[in-house]
Short mmCIF file of C-alpha atoms (C1' of nucleotides) in Angstrom, two decimals:
data_model
loop_
_atom_site.label_atom_id
_atom_site.label_comp_id
_atom_site.label_asym_id
_atom_site.label_seq_id
_atom_site.Cartn_x
_atom_site.Cartn_y
_atom_site.Cartn_z
CA MET U 1 0.07 -0.05 0.17
CA PRO U 2 1.40 3.77 -0.78
CA THR U 3 -0.04 4.90 2.04
CA GLY U 4 1.26 4.78 5.73
CA THR U 5 -0.28 2.83 8.92
CA PRO U 6 -4.01 4.34 9.12
CA ILE U 7 -3.93 6.76 12.36
CA ALA U 8 -7.38 5.02 13.64
CA SER U 9 -5.66 1.77 13.78
CA LEU U 10 -2.70 3.93 16.27
CA ILE U 11 -5.73 5.02 18.24
CA ALA U 12 -6.94 1.81 18.48
CA SER U 13 -3.85 0.29 20.43
CA ASP U 14 -2.89 0.35 23.68
CA ALA U 15 0.77 0.61 25.25
CA SER U 16 1.88 -2.28 24.10
CA ALA U 17 2.14 -1.82 20.54
CA ALA U 18 5.35 0.86 22.14
CA GLY U 19 8.56 -0.07 19.87
CA THR U 20 6.94 -1.13 16.69
CA SER U 21 8.20 0.50 13.26
CA ILE U 22 5.89 2.95 11.56
CA GLU U 23 5.35 4.72 8.94
CA LEU U 24 2.90 7.37 8.48
CA THR U 25 1.13 9.65 5.94
CA GLY U 26 -0.73 12.62 6.11
CA TRP U 27 -1.51 16.85 6.56
CA VAL U 28 0.48 18.72 9.27
CA ARG U 29 -1.70 20.53 11.34
CA THR U 30 0.21 22.39 13.71
CA ARG U 31 3.97 22.62 14.48
CA ARG U 32 5.06 23.72 17.72
CA ASP U 33 8.60 23.94 18.48
CA SER U 34 10.56 23.11 21.64
CA LYS U 35 13.90 24.60 21.98
CA ALA U 36 14.78 21.71 23.94
CA GLY U 37 16.10 20.42 20.58
CA ILE U 38 12.39 18.96 19.29
CA SER U 39 9.54 19.64 17.35
CA PHE U 40 6.03 18.57 17.70
CA ILE U 41 3.90 17.70 14.95
CA GLN U 42 0.01 17.24 14.82
CA ILE U 43 -0.38 14.93 11.40
CA SER U 44 -4.09 14.05 10.47
CA ASP U 45 -4.67 11.47 7.75
CA GLY U 46 -8.44 11.44 8.05
CA SER U 47 -9.06 7.51 9.04
CA CYS U 48 -10.59 8.91 12.75
CA PHE U 49 -10.80 12.46 13.94
CA ASP U 50 -8.19 12.07 15.94
CA ALA U 51 -4.85 13.67 14.76
CA PHE U 52 -1.68 11.79 16.31
CA GLN U 53 1.67 13.66 17.28
CA ILE U 54 4.41 13.30 15.70
CA VAL U 55 7.71 13.99 17.21
CA ALA U 56 10.61 15.13 15.35
CA PRO U 57 14.59 15.68 17.39
CA SER U 58 16.56 18.26 16.16
CA ASP U 59 19.19 16.29 14.96
CA LEU U 60 16.80 14.85 11.56
CA ALA U 61 18.86 15.30 8.59
CA ASN U 62 16.21 18.34 7.23
CA TYR U 63 15.18 19.28 10.47
CA GLU U 64 16.89 23.19 9.94
CA SER U 65 15.99 22.81 6.42
CA GLU U 66 12.27 21.56 6.29
CA VAL U 67 10.94 20.29 9.87
CA LEU U 68 11.05 23.50 11.34
CA LYS U 69 9.07 25.55 8.39
CA LEU U 70 6.67 23.00 8.29
CA THR U 71 2.87 24.51 8.38
CA THR U 72 -0.49 23.76 8.41
CA GLY U 73 -1.71 21.76 4.93
CA CYS U 74 1.78 19.91 4.28
CA ALA U 75 2.22 16.32 3.01
CA ILE U 76 4.69 14.71 4.75
CA ARG U 77 5.62 11.31 5.11
CA CYS U 78 7.00 10.11 8.38
CA ARG U 79 8.99 7.14 9.50
CA GLY U 80 9.44 6.11 13.20
CA GLU U 81 9.27 4.40 16.38
CA LEU U 82 6.57 4.60 18.48
CA VAL U 83 6.65 5.18 21.52
CA GLU U 84 4.52 5.61 24.76
CA SER U 85 4.40 9.70 24.87
CA ARG U 86 6.07 11.64 27.85
CA GLY U 87 3.12 14.13 27.44
CA LYS U 88 -0.22 14.65 28.41
CA GLY U 89 -2.94 13.76 25.81
CA GLN U 90 -2.62 10.84 23.74
CA SER U 91 -0.81 7.44 25.34
CA LEU U 92 1.01 6.84 21.82
CA GLU U 93 3.03 9.00 19.93
CA MET U 94 5.62 8.43 17.07
CA LYS U 95 9.63 8.94 17.43
CA ALA U 96 10.40 10.56 13.66
CA VAL U 97 13.75 9.05 12.25
CA GLU U 98 12.82 10.41 8.78
CA ILE U 99 10.22 12.95 7.84
CA GLU U 100 9.53 13.47 4.25
CA VAL U 101 7.79 16.60 2.75
CA VAL U 102 5.59 15.41 0.37
CA GLY U 103 3.60 18.54 -0.59
CA TRP U 104 4.80 22.03 0.63
CA VAL U 105 1.75 24.93 1.08
CA GLU U 106 3.31 27.34 -1.03
CA ASP U 107 2.47 30.52 0.82
CA PRO U 108 1.21 29.58 4.49
CA ASP U 109 -0.14 33.33 4.26
CA SER U 110 -2.36 32.43 2.29
CA TYR U 111 -3.47 29.12 3.11
CA PRO U 112 -7.29 29.33 3.57
CA LEU U 113 -7.43 26.57 6.68
CA GLN U 114 -5.57 27.88 9.56
CA PRO U 115 -5.63 26.02 12.62
CA LYS U 116 -8.71 28.00 14.69
CA ARG U 117 -12.63 27.58 14.57
CA HIS U 118 -13.88 29.22 10.47
CA SER U 119 -17.40 30.22 10.24
CA PHE U 120 -19.04 27.74 7.83
CA GLU U 121 -20.31 29.98 5.71
CA TYR U 122 -16.81 30.91 4.92
CA LEU U 123 -15.42 27.06 4.24
CA ARG U 124 -18.03 26.85 2.11
CA GLU U 125 -16.24 29.50 -0.45
CA VAL U 126 -13.28 26.43 0.14
CA ALA U 127 -15.08 23.80 -0.02
CA HIS U 128 -12.05 22.18 -1.91
CA LEU U 129 -9.78 22.55 1.20
CA ARG U 130 -12.83 22.10 4.08
CA PRO U 131 -12.55 18.24 4.18
CA ARG U 132 -9.33 18.64 6.05
CA SER U 133 -11.39 20.73 9.43
CA ASN U 134 -12.29 18.72 12.03
CA THR U 135 -15.30 19.45 11.17
CA PHE U 136 -15.87 18.56 7.31
CA GLY U 137 -13.56 15.25 8.43
CA ALA U 138 -16.22 14.70 10.79
CA ILE U 139 -19.02 15.09 8.25
CA GLY U 140 -17.66 12.48 5.99
CA ARG U 141 -16.82 10.20 8.24
CA VAL U 142 -20.48 10.52 9.12
CA ARG U 143 -22.12 10.55 6.01
CA HIS U 144 -19.99 6.99 4.70
CA CYS U 145 -20.37 5.53 8.02
CA LEU U 146 -24.34 6.06 6.98
CA ALA U 147 -24.46 5.01 3.53
CA MET U 148 -23.01 1.64 4.37
CA ALA U 149 -25.44 1.79 7.16
CA VAL U 150 -28.36 1.86 4.81
CA HIS U 151 -27.14 -0.65 2.58
CA ARG U 152 -26.48 -3.12 5.46
CA TYR U 153 -29.54 -2.49 6.30
CA PHE U 154 -31.10 -3.25 3.65
CA HIS U 155 -28.99 -5.66 2.71
CA GLU U 156 -29.34 -7.89 6.00
CA ASN U 157 -32.83 -7.62 5.94
CA GLY U 158 -33.56 -9.14 2.29
CA PHE U 159 -33.95 -6.33 0.14
CA LEU U 160 -31.96 -5.15 -3.52
CA TRP U 161 -30.39 -2.40 -4.12
CA ILE U 162 -32.10 -0.85 -7.99
CA HIS U 163 -30.21 1.70 -9.33
CA THR U 164 -32.66 3.57 -11.21
CA PRO U 165 -31.84 5.95 -13.98
CA ILE U 166 -30.72 9.35 -13.54
CA VAL U 167 -32.62 10.49 -17.13
CA THR U 168 -35.80 10.35 -16.91
CA ALA U 169 -38.27 11.28 -19.91
CA ASN U 170 -41.85 11.50 -17.76
CA ASP U 171 -42.33 14.16 -14.95
CA CYS U 172 -44.08 11.34 -13.01
CA GLU U 173 -44.94 13.13 -9.31
CA GLY U 174 -44.62 16.54 -10.59
CA ALA U 175 -42.58 17.03 -8.04
CA GLY U 176 -41.26 19.92 -8.41
CA GLU U 177 -39.49 21.56 -11.27
CA MET U 178 -36.44 19.67 -13.69
CA PHE U 179 -33.64 19.68 -14.84
CA ARG U 180 -33.72 19.53 -18.61
CA ILE U 181 -30.92 17.99 -20.01
CA SER U 182 -30.55 18.33 -23.87
CA THR U 183 -27.44 18.08 -26.80
CA LEU U 184 -29.32 20.93 -29.01
CA ASP U 185 -28.16 24.12 -29.99
CA MET U 186 -29.29 26.23 -27.40
CA MET U 187 -28.59 29.52 -29.72
CA ASN U 188 -30.34 27.47 -33.01
CA ALA U 189 -32.35 24.76 -31.38
CA PRO U 190 -35.03 23.19 -33.80
CA ARG U 191 -38.63 23.68 -33.85
CA ASN U 192 -41.48 22.49 -35.29
CA GLU U 193 -44.74 23.82 -37.03
CA ASP U 194 -46.00 25.28 -33.69
CA GLY U 195 -42.87 27.49 -33.14
CA GLN U 196 -41.70 25.06 -29.95
CA VAL U 197 -38.62 23.55 -29.46
CA ASP U 198 -38.82 20.42 -31.29
CA PHE U 199 -37.38 17.44 -29.01
CA SER U 200 -37.75 14.53 -31.76
CA GLN U 201 -34.20 16.25 -32.50
CA ASP U 202 -32.66 15.79 -29.34
CA PHE U 203 -30.70 12.93 -27.73
CA PHE U 204 -33.54 10.46 -26.57
CA GLY U 205 -35.87 12.14 -29.54
CA ARG U 206 -37.84 13.40 -26.09
CA GLU U 207 -37.78 16.31 -23.67
CA SER U 208 -35.70 14.08 -20.72
CA HIS U 209 -34.51 15.43 -17.61
CA LEU U 210 -32.50 14.92 -14.62
CA THR U 211 -34.60 12.09 -12.21
CA VAL U 212 -36.62 14.28 -9.56
CA SER U 213 -37.36 10.90 -7.56
CA GLY U 214 -37.10 7.12 -8.70
CA GLN U 215 -40.09 5.69 -7.00
CA LEU U 216 -41.70 5.09 -10.14
CA ASN U 217 -38.92 3.20 -11.52
CA VAL U 218 -38.48 1.74 -8.44
CA GLU U 219 -41.98 0.08 -8.00
CA THR U 220 -41.75 -1.68 -11.06
CA TRP U 221 -39.22 -3.76 -9.50
CA CYS U 222 -41.04 -4.20 -6.40
CA CYS U 223 -43.79 -5.75 -8.11
CA ALA U 224 -41.17 -8.11 -9.47
CA LEU U 225 -38.73 -8.55 -6.41
CA SER U 226 -40.76 -7.68 -3.07
CA LYS U 227 -38.51 -5.85 -1.12
CA VAL U 228 -36.57 -3.08 -3.01
CA TYR U 229 -34.66 -0.21 -2.58
CA THR U 230 -32.59 2.99 -4.63
CA PHE U 231 -29.66 4.96 -2.99
CA GLY U 232 -28.56 7.67 -5.25
CA PRO U 233 -28.34 11.23 -6.05
CA THR U 234 -31.28 13.14 -7.26
CA PHE U 235 -32.32 16.47 -8.58
CA ARG U 236 -34.54 19.59 -7.84
CA ALA U 237 -34.31 22.69 -10.12
CA GLU U 238 -36.39 24.53 -7.48
CA ASN U 239 -34.96 27.93 -6.70
CA SER U 240 -35.38 27.14 -2.71
CA ASN U 241 -32.95 28.86 -0.58
CA THR U 242 -33.26 27.39 2.86
CA SER U 243 -31.11 25.57 5.21
CA ARG U 244 -32.84 22.41 3.96
CA HIS U 245 -32.90 22.45 0.57
CA LEU U 246 -30.35 21.21 -2.47
CA ALA U 247 -30.65 21.44 -6.04
CA GLU U 248 -28.84 18.09 -5.97
CA PHE U 249 -29.06 15.54 -2.83
CA TRP U 250 -29.14 11.76 -2.03
CA MET U 251 -32.23 10.59 -1.44
CA ILE U 252 -32.96 6.85 0.14
CA GLU U 253 -36.12 5.03 -1.26
CA PRO U 254 -37.14 1.82 -0.30
CA GLU U 255 -40.67 -0.20 -1.69
CA ILE U 256 -42.77 -2.92 -0.52
CA ALA U 257 -44.69 -5.17 -2.33
CA PHE U 258 -48.10 -6.87 -0.38
CA ALA U 259 -47.64 -4.36 2.22
CA ASP U 260 -49.78 -1.66 3.58
CA LEU U 261 -48.85 1.73 5.28
CA THR U 262 -48.31 0.49 8.61
CA ASP U 263 -45.40 -1.93 7.55
CA ASN U 264 -44.37 1.27 5.99
CA ALA U 265 -43.95 2.70 8.65
CA ASP U 266 -42.60 0.00 10.67
CA LEU U 267 -39.89 0.11 8.05
CA ALA U 268 -39.10 4.06 8.76
CA GLU U 269 -39.01 3.20 12.43
CA SER U 270 -36.48 0.14 12.10
CA MET U 271 -34.30 1.41 9.61
CA LEU U 272 -33.74 5.36 10.94
CA LYS U 273 -32.76 3.12 14.48
CA TYR U 274 -30.13 0.95 12.73
CA LEU U 275 -28.49 3.75 11.23
CA PHE U 276 -28.26 5.80 14.51
CA LYS U 277 -27.38 2.62 16.43
CA ALA U 278 -24.18 2.35 13.37
CA LEU U 279 -22.95 5.73 13.43
CA LEU U 280 -23.36 5.67 17.76
CA GLU U 281 -21.07 2.76 17.26
CA GLU U 282 -19.21 3.42 14.51
CA ARG U 283 -18.17 6.92 14.59
CA GLN U 284 -17.78 7.65 18.56
CA ASP U 285 -14.52 9.96 18.16
CA ASP U 286 -16.73 12.04 15.49
CA MET U 287 -19.89 11.89 17.57
CA ALA U 288 -18.36 13.23 20.73
CA PHE U 289 -16.64 16.07 18.22
CA PHE U 290 -20.52 16.94 17.36
CA GLN U 291 -21.92 16.65 20.65
CA GLN U 292 -19.05 18.73 22.36
CA ARG U 293 -18.93 21.21 19.37
CA ILE U 294 -22.28 21.37 17.03
CA ASP U 295 -24.18 20.38 19.42
CA LYS U 296 -24.84 18.70 23.00
CA THR U 297 -28.11 17.20 22.83
CA CYS U 298 -26.79 15.24 19.69
CA ILE U 299 -26.14 12.01 21.28
CA ASP U 300 -28.39 11.62 23.74
CA ARG U 301 -31.09 12.29 21.16
CA LEU U 302 -29.77 9.02 19.10
CA GLU U 303 -30.45 7.19 22.25
CA LYS U 304 -33.19 8.25 23.38
CA PHE U 305 -34.49 7.77 19.54
CA ILE U 306 -32.87 4.19 19.34
CA GLU U 307 -34.83 3.78 22.41
CA SER U 308 -38.53 4.38 22.52
CA SER U 309 -41.11 4.39 19.87
CA PHE U 310 -41.38 6.16 16.81
CA GLU U 311 -44.59 8.61 17.58
CA ARG U 312 -47.68 8.32 15.49
CA MET U 313 -50.67 10.60 14.72
CA GLU U 314 -53.33 10.45 12.14
CA TYR U 315 -53.31 13.83 10.38
CA THR U 316 -57.19 14.07 11.57
CA GLU U 317 -55.91 13.63 14.91
CA ALA U 318 -52.62 16.49 14.38
CA ILE U 319 -54.98 18.82 13.40
CA SER U 320 -57.17 18.64 16.47
CA LYS U 321 -54.04 18.82 18.64
CA LEU U 322 -53.10 21.66 16.65
CA GLU U 323 -56.38 23.53 17.26
CA LYS U 324 -56.19 22.58 20.93
CA ALA U 325 -52.66 24.73 20.82
CA VAL U 326 -54.45 27.49 19.32
CA ALA U 327 -57.11 27.23 21.79
CA GLY U 328 -54.16 27.55 24.29
CA GLY U 329 -53.35 30.55 23.21
CA LYS U 330 -50.67 29.54 20.62
CA LYS U 331 -50.16 31.33 17.98
CA PHE U 332 -49.93 30.22 14.14
CA GLU U 333 -49.14 32.59 10.96
CA PHE U 334 -51.40 30.19 8.78
CA PRO U 335 -54.75 28.87 10.46
CA VAL U 336 -55.35 25.73 11.11
CA SER U 337 -58.24 23.76 9.67
CA TRP U 338 -58.69 19.84 8.67
CA GLY U 339 -58.48 19.89 5.15
CA ILE U 340 -54.29 21.99 5.28
CA ASP U 341 -51.54 20.80 4.27
CA LEU U 342 -49.09 20.91 7.20
CA GLN U 343 -47.25 24.32 7.85
CA SER U 344 -43.42 24.82 8.78
CA GLU U 345 -44.96 26.20 12.01
CA HIS U 346 -47.42 23.55 12.46
CA GLU U 347 -44.65 20.78 12.02
CA ARG U 348 -42.27 22.41 13.95
CA TYR U 349 -45.25 22.25 17.01
CA LEU U 350 -45.64 18.96 16.46
CA THR U 351 -42.25 17.59 16.49
CA GLU U 352 -40.62 19.41 18.67
CA GLU U 353 -43.31 21.20 21.15
CA LEU U 354 -45.87 18.71 21.23
CA VAL U 355 -44.01 15.15 20.99
CA GLY U 356 -40.19 16.63 21.30
CA ARG U 357 -38.82 14.10 19.25
CA PRO U 358 -39.96 12.61 15.30
CA VAL U 359 -43.41 12.04 14.71
CA VAL U 360 -45.46 10.10 12.27
CA VAL U 361 -48.17 11.83 10.56
CA MET U 362 -50.20 9.67 8.64
CA ASN U 363 -53.58 9.57 6.81
CA TYR U 364 -53.60 13.10 4.67
CA PRO U 365 -56.54 14.70 2.27
CA LYS U 366 -56.24 13.21 -0.74
CA ASP U 367 -56.44 16.91 -2.26
CA ILE U 368 -52.87 17.69 -1.18
CA LYS U 369 -51.24 14.81 -1.91
CA ALA U 370 -50.44 12.94 -5.01
CA PHE U 371 -52.17 10.73 -7.76
CA TYR U 372 -50.36 7.28 -6.57
CA MET U 373 -51.37 7.62 -3.08
CA ARG U 374 -53.75 5.33 -2.49
CA VAL U 375 -57.48 6.11 -1.89
CA ASN U 376 -58.89 4.80 1.75
CA ASP U 377 -61.57 3.81 2.44
CA ASP U 378 -63.44 7.14 3.85
CA GLU U 379 -62.13 8.64 0.42
CA LYS U 380 -61.22 11.72 1.56
CA THR U 381 -57.78 10.78 3.16
CA VAL U 382 -54.79 8.99 1.25
CA ALA U 383 -52.34 6.33 2.75
CA ALA U 384 -49.71 8.99 2.97
CA MET U 385 -46.91 9.70 5.88
CA ASP U 386 -44.42 11.79 6.78
CA VAL U 387 -41.89 11.88 9.27
CA LEU U 388 -41.01 15.04 10.95
CA ALA U 389 -38.08 15.45 13.02
CA PRO U 390 -37.39 18.86 15.03
CA GLY U 391 -35.06 21.57 13.99
CA ILE U 392 -34.95 19.67 10.44
CA GLY U 393 -38.84 19.33 9.57
CA GLU U 394 -39.70 16.65 6.81
CA ILE U 395 -36.93 14.04 6.59
CA ILE U 396 -39.31 10.89 5.33
CA GLY U 397 -42.44 11.22 2.88
CA GLY U 398 -43.89 8.26 1.71
CA ALA U 399 -47.18 6.28 1.24
CA GLN U 400 -49.12 3.07 0.62
CA ARG U 401 -49.78 3.17 -3.17
CA GLU U 402 -52.64 3.38 -5.12
CA GLU U 403 -52.72 -0.73 -6.86
CA ARG U 404 -56.16 -0.49 -8.27
CA LEU U 405 -56.25 0.76 -11.64
CA ASP U 406 -60.10 2.10 -11.54
CA VAL U 407 -58.55 4.01 -8.15
CA LEU U 408 -55.60 5.46 -10.11
CA ASP U 409 -57.39 6.40 -13.10
CA ALA U 410 -59.71 8.37 -11.59
CA ARG U 411 -56.98 10.10 -9.84
CA LEU U 412 -55.09 11.07 -13.04
CA ASP U 413 -58.47 12.51 -14.37
CA GLU U 414 -59.05 14.13 -11.63
CA MET U 415 -55.57 15.97 -11.36
CA GLY U 416 -54.91 16.38 -15.29
CA LEU U 417 -52.57 13.82 -15.75
CA PRO U 418 -52.70 12.39 -19.57
CA LYS U 419 -52.90 8.52 -18.62
CA GLU U 420 -50.98 7.32 -21.48
CA ASP U 421 -47.77 9.66 -20.15
CA TYR U 422 -48.24 6.82 -17.42
CA TRP U 423 -48.89 3.51 -19.46
CA TRP U 424 -45.87 1.51 -17.62
CA TYR U 425 -47.23 2.83 -14.35
CA ARG U 426 -50.30 1.79 -15.21
CA ASP U 427 -49.39 -1.47 -16.38
CA LEU U 428 -48.31 -2.52 -13.03
CA ARG U 429 -51.89 -2.28 -12.41
CA ARG U 430 -52.97 -4.54 -14.98
CA TYR U 431 -50.92 -7.87 -14.52
CA GLY U 432 -50.49 -9.22 -10.80
CA THR U 433 -50.99 -5.85 -9.18
CA VAL U 434 -50.03 -5.96 -5.39
CA PRO U 435 -50.88 -3.21 -2.71
CA HIS U 436 -47.57 -2.18 -1.84
CA ALA U 437 -45.56 0.83 -0.23
CA GLY U 438 -42.69 3.30 0.02
CA PHE U 439 -40.89 6.15 1.00
CA GLY U 440 -38.20 8.62 0.33
CA LEU U 441 -35.96 9.47 3.20
CA GLY U 442 -33.42 12.39 2.43
CA PHE U 443 -30.14 11.52 3.26
CA GLU U 444 -28.78 15.10 4.21
CA ARG U 445 -31.65 16.14 6.54
CA THR U 446 -31.05 12.89 7.85
CA ILE U 447 -27.28 13.47 8.76
CA VAL U 448 -28.68 17.12 10.23
CA TYR U 449 -30.77 15.10 12.61
CA ALA U 450 -27.99 13.21 13.22
CA THR U 451 -24.80 15.55 14.22
CA GLY U 452 -26.51 18.74 14.86
CA MET U 453 -25.17 21.21 11.69
CA ALA U 454 -27.54 23.23 10.55
CA ASN U 455 -27.78 23.70 6.74
CA VAL U 456 -27.01 20.92 4.90
CA ARG U 457 -25.23 22.18 2.40
CA ASP U 458 -22.67 21.61 5.05
CA VAL U 459 -22.95 17.44 5.44
CA ILE U 460 -22.61 17.36 1.39
CA PRO U 461 -19.16 17.15 -0.26
CA PHE U 462 -20.18 19.70 -3.42
CA PRO U 463 -23.64 21.63 -2.37
CA ARG U 464 -25.60 22.75 -5.19
CA THR U 465 -27.59 25.52 -4.99
CA ALA U 466 -29.45 27.95 -7.45
CA ASN U 467 -26.77 30.13 -8.45
CA ASN U 468 -23.65 27.83 -6.34
CA ALA U 469 -21.62 25.01 -8.37
CA GLU U 470 -18.37 26.18 -7.71
CA PHE U 471 -16.25 23.41 -7.09
"C1'" U Y 1 -39.95 33.71 -6.29
"C1'" C Y 2 -41.29 37.26 -1.53
"C1'" C Y 3 -40.16 38.97 3.18
"C1'" C Y 4 -35.20 40.51 6.66
"C1'" C Y 5 -30.47 40.45 8.52
"C1'" U Y 6 -25.79 41.37 6.20
"C1'" G Y 7 -21.03 42.01 3.29
"C1'" U Y 8 -14.41 46.67 7.47
"C1'" A Y 9 -6.84 42.87 7.29
"C1'" G Y 10 -5.73 36.00 5.25
"C1'" C Y 11 -9.72 34.13 9.60
"C1'" U Y 12 -13.31 36.30 13.53
"C1'" C Y 13 -14.76 41.15 14.55
"C1'" A Y 14 -14.80 46.37 16.39
"C1'" A Y 15 -14.80 51.60 15.35
"C1'" U Y 16 -19.12 56.35 20.21
"C1'" U Y 17 -24.78 61.95 17.30
"C1'" G Y 18 -21.15 60.77 9.49
"C1'" G Y 19 -15.06 63.41 11.61
"C1'" U Y 20 -9.97 60.15 6.63
"C1'" A Y 21 -9.70 52.28 10.68
"C1'" G Y 22 -7.78 48.95 15.47
"C1'" A Y 23 -7.75 44.05 18.24
"C1'" G Y 24 -7.10 38.94 18.72
"C1'" C Y 25 -6.16 35.16 15.93
"C1'" G Y 26 -3.33 33.61 11.87
"C1'" A Y 27 1.80 34.61 8.76
"C1'" G Y 28 7.18 36.14 8.69
"C1'" C Y 29 11.09 37.10 12.53
"C1'" G Y 30 13.33 36.44 17.97
"C1'" G Y 31 12.98 34.54 23.20
"C1'" C Y 32 11.46 30.32 26.05
"C1'" U Y 33 9.34 25.65 27.39
"C1'" G Y 34 8.25 17.66 26.79
"C1'" U Y 35 4.94 20.82 23.71
"C1'" U Y 36 -0.51 19.53 22.82
"C1'" A Y 37 -6.28 25.74 20.04
"C1'" A Y 38 0.91 26.45 24.18
"C1'" C Y 39 3.27 31.29 26.04
"C1'" C Y 40 6.48 36.16 25.29
"C1'" G Y 41 8.29 40.12 22.12
"C1'" C Y 42 8.92 42.48 17.40
"C1'" U Y 43 7.56 43.02 12.17
"C1'" A Y 44 4.96 42.91 7.77
"C1'" G Y 45 -1.02 43.60 5.93
"C1'" G Y 46 -6.95 47.09 4.11
"C1'" U Y 47 -9.32 51.51 -2.43
"C1'" U Y 48 -14.16 49.31 4.23
"C1'" G Y 49 -18.29 43.98 -1.62
"C1'" C Y 50 -19.23 47.14 -7.05
"C1'" U Y 51 -20.86 51.66 -9.58
"C1'" G Y 52 -23.42 55.89 -8.07
"C1'" G Y 53 -25.54 60.17 -4.87
"C1'" U Y 54 -26.02 63.54 -0.35
"C1'" U Y 55 -22.16 66.09 2.52
"C1'" C Y 56 -17.12 70.76 3.57
"C1'" G Y 57 -15.99 65.47 4.92
"C1'" A Y 58 -19.00 58.71 4.09
"C1'" G Y 59 -16.98 52.45 6.72
"C1'" U Y 60 -21.03 55.07 8.63
"C1'" C Y 61 -26.90 58.13 5.32
"C1'" C Y 62 -29.61 57.19 0.20
"C1'" A Y 63 -30.32 54.33 -4.76
"C1'" G Y 64 -28.76 50.67 -7.68
"C1'" C Y 65 -26.19 46.13 -8.39
"C1'" U Y 66 -23.23 42.16 -6.48
"C1'" G Y 67 -22.07 38.21 -2.71
"C1'" G Y 68 -23.26 35.70 1.94
"C1'" G Y 69 -26.93 34.25 5.56
"C1'" G Y 70 -31.82 33.42 8.07
"C1'" G Y 71 -37.64 32.91 6.95
"C1'" A Y 72 -41.65 31.65 3.98
"C1'" G Y 73 -43.47 28.47 0.04
"C1'" C Y 74 -42.25 23.64 -2.16
"C1'" C Y 75 -40.37 19.35 -0.81
"C1'" A Y 76 -36.55 14.99 0.72
#
RNA sequence: UCCCCUGUAGCUCAAUUGGUAGAGCGAGCGGCUGUUAACCGCUAGGUUGCUGGUUCGAGUCCAGCUGGGGGAGCCA
């Protein structure tokens, strides 16, 4: 392997490891000199939260010429011996016999990351370097840990990962504005007789876009393989400028056959618990950092989440709870009555004030929900569910799907959607139809909830938002 | 897209009723110490986001533009 011993494996080892020869590679965090004839170098390699201390004695060949000139950000390779530390703060350290500078920081004064606290807004402007900071290193590891846990959870429970397409030619859900993709010459697009752009001459022979959801595609595989999921990037061209929206984000969308809304909520609960349990077990170092520096309650919050059962609430019940709150003097900007879509302030009240933890709201009025959601027997509501979390709002949106062709068609008509556009989706209801359900979990929102980070732009490596795709 | 806040040194922020800019950190140099977000001293650094206006005088007031943030809508 080209790289040295991961620091993570050194942190995990005890004093008995002293005496072994090792090689370390990484980036300098800080250097402190002691005129006793040594320098202390903190080196970080990303394998864990902690940096590792290298003790550089002044008899190194390049001590004066190079070691004393190391600054934050320099890439180095060190060979030496693992020894018990004589200082406080670490049990082991490396006594270097050779330090090779692999990459200098050409102008230390202009290196954007200093060994001090930076604002997240500033770090977004140096997104190519921010993974070298404590917070973003931790975010990187947490994000990986949760992504792996997603796949492990589904794999262990018999789900198959379906790679749904990124390019789509149908705006199936109307789930927001889409990004068009085209190979047509924008300055000189072919026109049809009506003067409209003639997309039949475009690459796919029709108008095509980046996906806003893999749901409709994954439903087709669900209706053959029973338990499936997608996990990939999703795109929305909405001009939303908030701390919880991205133009490109990652979404987890499981879909289960022979299942109803209760099974769906059970799945969401089971999966989230699994994810947070894995996070607390596998990333104790990073979570301790988030607890200390970002959000004091984050670990406690996850532990409680894992222990307690999901709070479940009917939409109708949620409305009456909100009405009761209004009667009790609670002020909302938007009025509450049965039939409204819950506003952010209402969701906040339910999850933050009334319940104090995530809550599943189920069975919404059909008029405010999508065409594919199953109409309940009361014919007023559909089997939809949202999982609302304190601080972030909706992290999951899901539903039992309408499996009855006649009802589905009626809904399409109601909403003025052309049936022919959904011919293959309708086929599922004609050939061996089956009750099935699924949901979408916003990956970035999940990370925000878990870590206490305030903005989804800071839990994805390169955030894409309106007017921002610099990196 | 709408509402609100904001843009001063590499970074985080100061600058009284408008009176021509300061600190900490970082950086460079020196000192000291098995140091650990080390400590002490010295030095360098800014056409105050851009354009225009009001004024004897604008970082400060006004207008437009532009960047950033928060909230709303939409959603995940």
